[in-house]
Amino acid sequence: MKTSRHGSARPMRDSPFVLDVRTLGRSPGTMREEHRSVALKTRVGLEMIGIPAGELLEMDLRLEAVSEGVLVSGTIDGTATGECVRCLEDFEEPVEVSITELFAYPGSATSETTDEDEIYRIEDELIDLEPVVTDTIGLSLPLQPVCDEDCPGLCSECGVPLAIADSGHSHAILDPRWAALADKFPAAERPEA
């Protein structure tokens, strides 16, 4: 069953993204830290760059009970693979994102006064981090990924990557007005465009 961004489908207990918060209780200030290594079942990201299925995410989290729910904060690390929009070469890029998200208790004022798609909720004493992680990683990735900020791209004439082309790489472009005379002169004597 699919959920909306802040969906109401029940979390699956065996998902590595699901955290059980029963041990926190509801006393504000109670907290615990949790580290998880999670292998992604599906790719997370954008068309040109993303973290592939099977890649490990390292999650260092802090869960803290507050009056309206459980505040989850921490970092998520992984490695994205992408295709440079300039030279079309594949590359890898480390990804580190921070999350801070409130999961509201059922029946809390926050839960009762906030639209369903505006806040995450605790369901059956479980928190499902997958939508938070997916959204946060997706928003952190560049829409126009490049292998290097100084990537020169491809030659517009022949398509060779300019990063590996000779320093004097160029193409003699003959002025179309002289094209009819091109066969009558050796290349060394041709007029410049």
Short mmCIF file of N, CA and C in Angstrom, two decimals, residues 6-146:
data_model
loop_
_atom_site.label_atom_id
_atom_site.label_comp_id
_atom_site.label_asym_id
_atom_site.label_seq_id
_atom_site.Cartn_x
_atom_site.Cartn_y
_atom_site.Cartn_z
N HIS A 6 2.90 12.32 3.80
CA HIS A 6 2.76 12.17 5.24
C HIS A 6 1.70 11.11 5.52
N GLY A 7 1.62 10.14 4.66
CA GLY A 7 0.55 9.17 4.59
C GLY A 7 0.12 8.51 5.88
N SER A 8 -1.02 7.87 5.79
CA SER A 8 -1.61 7.26 6.96
C SER A 8 -1.59 5.74 6.91
N ALA A 9 -0.92 5.15 5.92
CA ALA A 9 -0.82 3.69 5.89
C ALA A 9 0.01 3.23 7.08
N ARG A 10 -0.32 2.09 7.61
CA ARG A 10 0.41 1.58 8.77
C ARG A 10 1.83 1.16 8.38
N PRO A 11 2.82 1.58 9.18
CA PRO A 11 4.20 1.19 8.88
C PRO A 11 4.40 -0.32 9.06
N MET A 12 5.26 -0.89 8.25
CA MET A 12 5.57 -2.31 8.37
C MET A 12 6.71 -2.48 9.37
N ARG A 13 6.48 -3.24 10.42
CA ARG A 13 7.46 -3.40 11.51
C ARG A 13 8.81 -3.91 11.03
N ASP A 14 8.84 -4.71 9.99
CA ASP A 14 10.11 -5.31 9.56
C ASP A 14 10.91 -4.41 8.61
N SER A 15 10.39 -3.23 8.29
CA SER A 15 11.13 -2.30 7.44
C SER A 15 12.29 -1.71 8.23
N PRO A 16 13.48 -1.61 7.63
CA PRO A 16 14.62 -1.02 8.35
C PRO A 16 14.45 0.47 8.62
N PHE A 17 13.49 1.10 7.97
CA PHE A 17 13.22 2.52 8.19
C PHE A 17 12.22 2.76 9.32
N VAL A 18 11.63 1.71 9.84
CA VAL A 18 10.60 1.86 10.88
C VAL A 18 11.25 1.76 12.26
N LEU A 19 10.93 2.74 13.11
CA LEU A 19 11.46 2.79 14.47
C LEU A 19 10.32 2.62 15.46
N ASP A 20 10.54 1.77 16.45
CA ASP A 20 9.57 1.55 17.52
C ASP A 20 9.86 2.56 18.62
N VAL A 21 8.85 3.35 19.01
CA VAL A 21 9.07 4.41 20.00
C VAL A 21 8.42 4.10 21.35
N ARG A 22 7.97 2.86 21.55
CA ARG A 22 7.35 2.51 22.84
C ARG A 22 8.29 2.72 24.01
N THR A 23 9.58 2.44 23.82
CA THR A 23 10.53 2.56 24.94
C THR A 23 10.77 4.01 25.36
N LEU A 24 10.43 4.96 24.49
CA LEU A 24 10.60 6.37 24.86
C LEU A 24 9.55 6.82 25.87
N GLY A 25 8.38 6.23 25.79
CA GLY A 25 7.29 6.71 26.63
C GLY A 25 6.85 8.08 26.13
N ARG A 26 6.06 8.76 26.93
CA ARG A 26 5.57 10.07 26.50
C ARG A 26 6.05 11.19 27.43
N SER A 27 7.09 10.92 28.18
CA SER A 27 7.64 11.96 29.06
C SER A 27 8.56 12.86 28.27
N PRO A 28 8.21 14.15 28.11
CA PRO A 28 9.08 15.04 27.36
C PRO A 28 10.50 15.02 27.91
N GLY A 29 11.45 14.99 27.00
CA GLY A 29 12.85 14.97 27.39
C GLY A 29 13.48 13.58 27.31
N THR A 30 12.67 12.54 27.32
CA THR A 30 13.21 11.19 27.18
C THR A 30 13.78 11.06 25.78
N MET A 31 14.97 10.51 25.68
CA MET A 31 15.58 10.39 24.36
C MET A 31 16.43 9.14 24.24
N ARG A 32 16.68 8.78 23.00
CA ARG A 32 17.63 7.69 22.73
C ARG A 32 18.27 7.96 21.38
N GLU A 33 19.48 7.43 21.24
CA GLU A 33 20.19 7.55 19.98
C GLU A 33 20.17 6.21 19.28
N GLU A 34 20.18 6.27 17.97
CA GLU A 34 20.10 5.03 17.21
C GLU A 34 20.94 5.17 15.95
N HIS A 35 21.70 4.12 15.66
CA HIS A 35 22.47 4.06 14.42
C HIS A 35 21.96 2.88 13.61
N ARG A 36 21.69 3.13 12.34
CA ARG A 36 21.23 2.04 11.46
C ARG A 36 21.95 2.13 10.12
N SER A 37 22.30 0.96 9.59
CA SER A 37 22.78 0.83 8.22
C SER A 37 21.65 0.18 7.44
N VAL A 38 21.16 0.87 6.44
CA VAL A 38 20.00 0.40 5.70
C VAL A 38 20.36 0.26 4.23
N ALA A 39 20.14 -0.93 3.67
CA ALA A 39 20.32 -1.15 2.24
C ALA A 39 19.02 -0.75 1.54
N LEU A 40 19.14 0.14 0.58
CA LEU A 40 17.96 0.62 -0.13
C LEU A 40 17.37 -0.47 -1.01
N LYS A 41 16.05 -0.62 -0.96
CA LYS A 41 15.38 -1.59 -1.82
C LYS A 41 15.11 -1.01 -3.20
N THR A 42 14.92 0.31 -3.26
CA THR A 42 14.70 0.98 -4.54
C THR A 42 15.59 2.22 -4.61
N ARG A 43 15.83 2.67 -5.83
CA ARG A 43 16.65 3.85 -6.06
C ARG A 43 15.96 5.08 -5.46
N VAL A 44 16.78 5.98 -4.88
CA VAL A 44 16.26 7.23 -4.32
C VAL A 44 16.98 8.37 -5.00
N GLY A 45 16.22 9.28 -5.59
CA GLY A 45 16.85 10.44 -6.21
C GLY A 45 16.11 10.95 -7.40
N LEU A 46 16.88 11.59 -8.28
CA LEU A 46 16.36 12.24 -9.47
C LEU A 46 16.77 11.45 -10.70
N GLU A 47 16.34 11.91 -11.87
CA GLU A 47 16.63 11.19 -13.10
C GLU A 47 18.13 11.10 -13.37
N MET A 48 18.87 12.20 -13.23
CA MET A 48 20.29 12.23 -13.58
C MET A 48 21.22 11.82 -12.44
N ILE A 49 20.71 11.78 -11.20
CA ILE A 49 21.55 11.43 -10.06
C ILE A 49 20.68 10.85 -8.96
N GLY A 50 21.22 9.84 -8.28
CA GLY A 50 20.47 9.23 -7.19
C GLY A 50 21.31 8.18 -6.48
N ILE A 51 20.78 7.70 -5.38
CA ILE A 51 21.43 6.62 -4.64
C ILE A 51 20.79 5.32 -5.13
N PRO A 52 21.60 4.43 -5.73
CA PRO A 52 21.03 3.23 -6.35
C PRO A 52 20.51 2.21 -5.33
N ALA A 53 19.59 1.36 -5.80
CA ALA A 53 19.09 0.26 -4.98
C ALA A 53 20.27 -0.61 -4.56
N GLY A 54 20.24 -1.08 -3.34
CA GLY A 54 21.32 -1.91 -2.81
C GLY A 54 22.39 -1.13 -2.07
N GLU A 55 22.48 0.17 -2.32
CA GLU A 55 23.48 1.02 -1.65
C GLU A 55 23.11 1.18 -0.18
N LEU A 56 24.12 1.24 0.68
CA LEU A 56 23.88 1.41 2.11
C LEU A 56 23.73 2.88 2.48
N LEU A 57 22.74 3.15 3.32
CA LEU A 57 22.60 4.45 3.96
C LEU A 57 23.00 4.28 5.41
N GLU A 58 23.81 5.18 5.91
CA GLU A 58 24.18 5.18 7.33
C GLU A 58 23.35 6.27 8.01
N MET A 59 22.54 5.86 8.98
CA MET A 59 21.67 6.82 9.67
C MET A 59 22.08 6.92 11.14
N ASP A 60 22.47 8.12 11.55
CA ASP A 60 22.74 8.41 12.96
C ASP A 60 21.63 9.32 13.45
N LEU A 61 20.79 8.78 14.33
CA LEU A 61 19.55 9.46 14.70
C LEU A 61 19.45 9.69 16.20
N ARG A 62 18.68 10.71 16.54
CA ARG A 62 18.33 10.99 17.93
C ARG A 62 16.82 11.10 17.98
N LEU A 63 16.19 10.30 18.83
CA LEU A 63 14.75 10.34 19.01
C LEU A 63 14.48 10.94 20.38
N GLU A 64 13.67 11.99 20.41
CA GLU A 64 13.39 12.68 21.66
C GLU A 64 11.89 12.89 21.82
N ALA A 65 11.37 12.43 22.95
CA ALA A 65 9.95 12.64 23.24
C ALA A 65 9.74 14.11 23.59
N VAL A 66 8.74 14.71 22.95
CA VAL A 66 8.33 16.08 23.26
C VAL A 66 6.84 16.04 23.54
N SER A 67 6.26 17.13 23.97
CA SER A 67 4.86 17.11 24.40
C SER A 67 3.89 16.68 23.30
N GLU A 68 4.18 16.97 22.04
CA GLU A 68 3.25 16.66 20.95
C GLU A 68 3.60 15.42 20.15
N GLY A 69 4.77 14.82 20.44
CA GLY A 69 5.17 13.65 19.66
C GLY A 69 6.63 13.29 19.89
N VAL A 70 7.26 12.78 18.85
CA VAL A 70 8.67 12.40 18.91
C VAL A 70 9.41 13.20 17.85
N LEU A 71 10.45 13.91 18.30
CA LEU A 71 11.29 14.69 17.41
C LEU A 71 12.45 13.81 16.98
N VAL A 72 12.59 13.59 15.67
CA VAL A 72 13.68 12.79 15.13
C VAL A 72 14.65 13.74 14.44
N SER A 73 15.92 13.67 14.83
CA SER A 73 16.94 14.49 14.19
C SER A 73 18.17 13.63 13.96
N GLY A 74 19.00 14.03 13.04
CA GLY A 74 20.22 13.29 12.79
C GLY A 74 20.73 13.49 11.38
N THR A 75 21.67 12.62 11.00
CA THR A 75 22.27 12.69 9.66
C THR A 75 22.11 11.36 8.95
N ILE A 76 22.09 11.47 7.64
CA ILE A 76 22.00 10.29 6.78
C ILE A 76 23.09 10.44 5.73
N ASP A 77 23.93 9.40 5.60
CA ASP A 77 25.04 9.42 4.66
C ASP A 77 24.89 8.29 3.65
N GLY A 78 25.26 8.57 2.42
CA GLY A 78 25.25 7.55 1.37
C GLY A 78 26.10 8.04 0.21
N THR A 79 26.08 7.29 -0.87
CA THR A 79 26.84 7.66 -2.07
C THR A 79 25.91 7.63 -3.27
N ALA A 80 25.80 8.77 -3.93
CA ALA A 80 24.96 8.88 -5.13
C ALA A 80 25.82 8.63 -6.36
N THR A 81 25.19 8.10 -7.38
CA THR A 81 25.83 7.98 -8.68
C THR A 81 25.01 8.80 -9.67
N GLY A 82 25.73 9.41 -10.61
CA GLY A 82 25.02 10.25 -11.55
C GLY A 82 25.73 10.32 -12.88
N GLU A 83 25.13 11.07 -13.78
CA GLU A 83 25.71 11.33 -15.08
C GLU A 83 25.86 12.83 -15.22
N CYS A 84 27.08 13.26 -15.50
CA CYS A 84 27.38 14.68 -15.62
C CYS A 84 26.61 15.26 -16.80
N VAL A 85 25.93 16.39 -16.59
CA VAL A 85 25.16 17.00 -17.66
C VAL A 85 26.05 17.71 -18.68
N ARG A 86 27.33 17.91 -18.35
CA ARG A 86 28.23 18.58 -19.29
C ARG A 86 28.99 17.60 -20.18
N CYS A 87 29.59 16.56 -19.55
CA CYS A 87 30.43 15.63 -20.32
C CYS A 87 29.81 14.24 -20.46
N LEU A 88 28.68 14.00 -19.81
CA LEU A 88 27.94 12.74 -19.87
C LEU A 88 28.68 11.56 -19.26
N GLU A 89 29.74 11.82 -18.49
CA GLU A 89 30.48 10.75 -17.81
C GLU A 89 29.78 10.40 -16.50
N ASP A 90 29.85 9.11 -16.11
CA ASP A 90 29.32 8.68 -14.82
C ASP A 90 30.26 9.12 -13.71
N PHE A 91 29.68 9.43 -12.55
CA PHE A 91 30.50 9.83 -11.41
C PHE A 91 29.77 9.47 -10.12
N GLU A 92 30.52 9.45 -9.02
CA GLU A 92 29.96 9.21 -7.69
C GLU A 92 30.12 10.46 -6.86
N GLU A 93 29.17 10.67 -5.95
CA GLU A 93 29.22 11.85 -5.09
C GLU A 93 28.71 11.47 -3.71
N PRO A 94 29.46 11.80 -2.66
CA PRO A 94 28.95 11.51 -1.31
C PRO A 94 27.74 12.40 -1.01
N VAL A 95 26.79 11.83 -0.30
CA VAL A 95 25.58 12.56 0.10
C VAL A 95 25.50 12.53 1.61
N GLU A 96 25.36 13.69 2.22
CA GLU A 96 25.12 13.78 3.66
C GLU A 96 24.01 14.79 3.87
N VAL A 97 22.92 14.32 4.44
CA VAL A 97 21.79 15.21 4.70
C VAL A 97 21.44 15.16 6.19
N SER A 98 20.86 16.25 6.65
CA SER A 98 20.39 16.33 8.03
C SER A 98 18.87 16.31 8.01
N ILE A 99 18.31 15.66 9.01
CA ILE A 99 16.86 15.68 9.15
C ILE A 99 16.48 16.16 10.54
N THR A 100 15.37 16.83 10.61
CA THR A 100 14.73 17.22 11.87
C THR A 100 13.24 17.18 11.58
N GLU A 101 12.56 16.22 12.15
CA GLU A 101 11.14 16.04 11.83
C GLU A 101 10.37 15.64 13.07
N LEU A 102 9.20 16.25 13.23
CA LEU A 102 8.31 15.90 14.34
C LEU A 102 7.30 14.87 13.85
N PHE A 103 7.15 13.79 14.59
CA PHE A 103 6.12 12.79 14.36
C PHE A 103 5.10 12.95 15.48
N ALA A 104 3.88 13.30 15.13
CA ALA A 104 2.86 13.65 16.13
C ALA A 104 2.22 12.40 16.74
N TYR A 105 1.96 12.48 18.07
CA TYR A 105 1.22 11.41 18.76
C TYR A 105 -0.23 11.42 18.26
N PRO A 106 -0.85 10.24 18.17
CA PRO A 106 -2.28 10.22 17.84
C PRO A 106 -3.05 10.96 18.94
N GLY A 107 -3.99 11.79 18.54
CA GLY A 107 -4.80 12.53 19.50
C GLY A 107 -4.15 13.77 20.07
N SER A 108 -2.91 14.07 19.71
CA SER A 108 -2.26 15.29 20.22
C SER A 108 -2.86 16.50 19.53
N ALA A 109 -2.68 17.67 20.12
CA ALA A 109 -3.20 18.91 19.52
C ALA A 109 -2.62 19.10 18.12
N THR A 110 -1.34 18.80 17.95
CA THR A 110 -0.71 18.93 16.63
C THR A 110 -1.38 18.00 15.63
N SER A 111 -1.61 16.77 16.02
CA SER A 111 -2.24 15.80 15.14
C SER A 111 -3.68 16.21 14.78
N GLU A 112 -4.40 16.73 15.77
CA GLU A 112 -5.80 17.07 15.56
C GLU A 112 -6.00 18.37 14.77
N THR A 113 -5.04 19.28 14.84
CA THR A 113 -5.23 20.59 14.21
C THR A 113 -4.43 20.77 12.93
N THR A 114 -3.75 19.74 12.48
CA THR A 114 -2.91 19.83 11.28
C THR A 114 -3.45 18.90 10.22
N ASP A 115 -3.49 19.39 8.97
CA ASP A 115 -3.93 18.54 7.87
C ASP A 115 -3.04 17.31 7.76
N GLU A 116 -3.62 16.22 7.27
CA GLU A 116 -2.91 14.94 7.21
C GLU A 116 -1.62 15.01 6.41
N ASP A 117 -1.61 15.80 5.34
CA ASP A 117 -0.41 15.84 4.50
C ASP A 117 0.62 16.89 4.95
N GLU A 118 0.39 17.51 6.09
CA GLU A 118 1.32 18.54 6.57
C GLU A 118 2.24 18.07 7.69
N ILE A 119 1.99 16.91 8.25
CA ILE A 119 2.82 16.43 9.35
C ILE A 119 2.84 14.91 9.34
N TYR A 120 3.96 14.37 9.80
CA TYR A 120 4.06 12.91 9.94
C TYR A 120 3.43 12.52 11.27
N ARG A 121 2.92 11.32 11.32
CA ARG A 121 2.24 10.84 12.53
C ARG A 121 2.83 9.52 12.99
N ILE A 122 2.70 9.27 14.29
CA ILE A 122 3.08 7.98 14.87
C ILE A 122 1.89 7.05 14.71
N GLU A 123 2.12 5.87 14.14
CA GLU A 123 1.07 4.88 13.94
C GLU A 123 1.44 3.62 14.71
N ASP A 124 0.60 3.17 15.62
CA ASP A 124 0.85 1.94 16.40
C ASP A 124 2.21 1.97 17.10
N GLU A 125 2.59 3.15 17.63
CA GLU A 125 3.88 3.34 18.32
C GLU A 125 5.08 3.14 17.39
N LEU A 126 4.86 3.33 16.09
CA LEU A 126 5.93 3.18 15.09
C LEU A 126 6.08 4.46 14.29
N ILE A 127 7.32 4.74 13.92
CA ILE A 127 7.66 5.87 13.06
C ILE A 127 8.25 5.30 11.78
N ASP A 128 7.72 5.73 10.65
CA ASP A 128 8.27 5.30 9.36
C ASP A 128 9.10 6.45 8.78
N LEU A 129 10.43 6.27 8.78
CA LEU A 129 11.34 7.31 8.29
C LEU A 129 11.51 7.32 6.77
N GLU A 130 11.04 6.29 6.10
CA GLU A 130 11.32 6.19 4.66
C GLU A 130 10.86 7.41 3.87
N PRO A 131 9.63 7.93 4.06
CA PRO A 131 9.26 9.11 3.28
C PRO A 131 10.11 10.34 3.62
N VAL A 132 10.51 10.48 4.87
CA VAL A 132 11.37 11.61 5.27
C VAL A 132 12.72 11.50 4.58
N VAL A 133 13.30 10.30 4.62
CA VAL A 133 14.62 10.08 4.01
C VAL A 133 14.55 10.30 2.50
N THR A 134 13.55 9.74 1.86
CA THR A 134 13.39 9.88 0.41
C THR A 134 13.24 11.34 0.00
N ASP A 135 12.38 12.07 0.69
CA ASP A 135 12.17 13.49 0.37
C ASP A 135 13.43 14.31 0.61
N THR A 136 14.08 14.09 1.74
CA THR A 136 15.26 14.88 2.09
C THR A 136 16.40 14.64 1.11
N ILE A 137 16.65 13.39 0.77
CA ILE A 137 17.72 13.10 -0.19
C ILE A 137 17.37 13.67 -1.55
N GLY A 138 16.14 13.47 -2.00
CA GLY A 138 15.73 13.99 -3.30
C GLY A 138 15.88 15.49 -3.41
N LEU A 139 15.55 16.21 -2.35
CA LEU A 139 15.66 17.67 -2.36
C LEU A 139 17.11 18.16 -2.27
N SER A 140 18.00 17.31 -1.76
CA SER A 140 19.39 17.73 -1.60
C SER A 140 20.23 17.54 -2.86
N LEU A 141 19.76 16.71 -3.78
CA LEU A 141 20.54 16.41 -4.98
C LEU A 141 20.37 17.52 -6.03
N PRO A 142 21.44 17.79 -6.79
CA PRO A 142 21.36 18.85 -7.80
C PRO A 142 20.51 18.44 -8.99
N LEU A 143 19.76 19.38 -9.54
CA LEU A 143 18.97 19.10 -10.74
C LEU A 143 19.87 18.97 -11.97
N GLN A 144 21.00 19.66 -11.97
CA GLN A 144 21.96 19.62 -13.07
C GLN A 144 23.30 19.13 -12.52
N PRO A 145 23.45 17.81 -12.28
CA PRO A 145 24.68 17.32 -11.65
C PRO A 145 25.89 17.40 -12.59
N VAL A 146 27.03 17.76 -12.00
CA VAL A 146 28.29 17.80 -12.76
C VAL A 146 29.33 16.99 -12.01
#
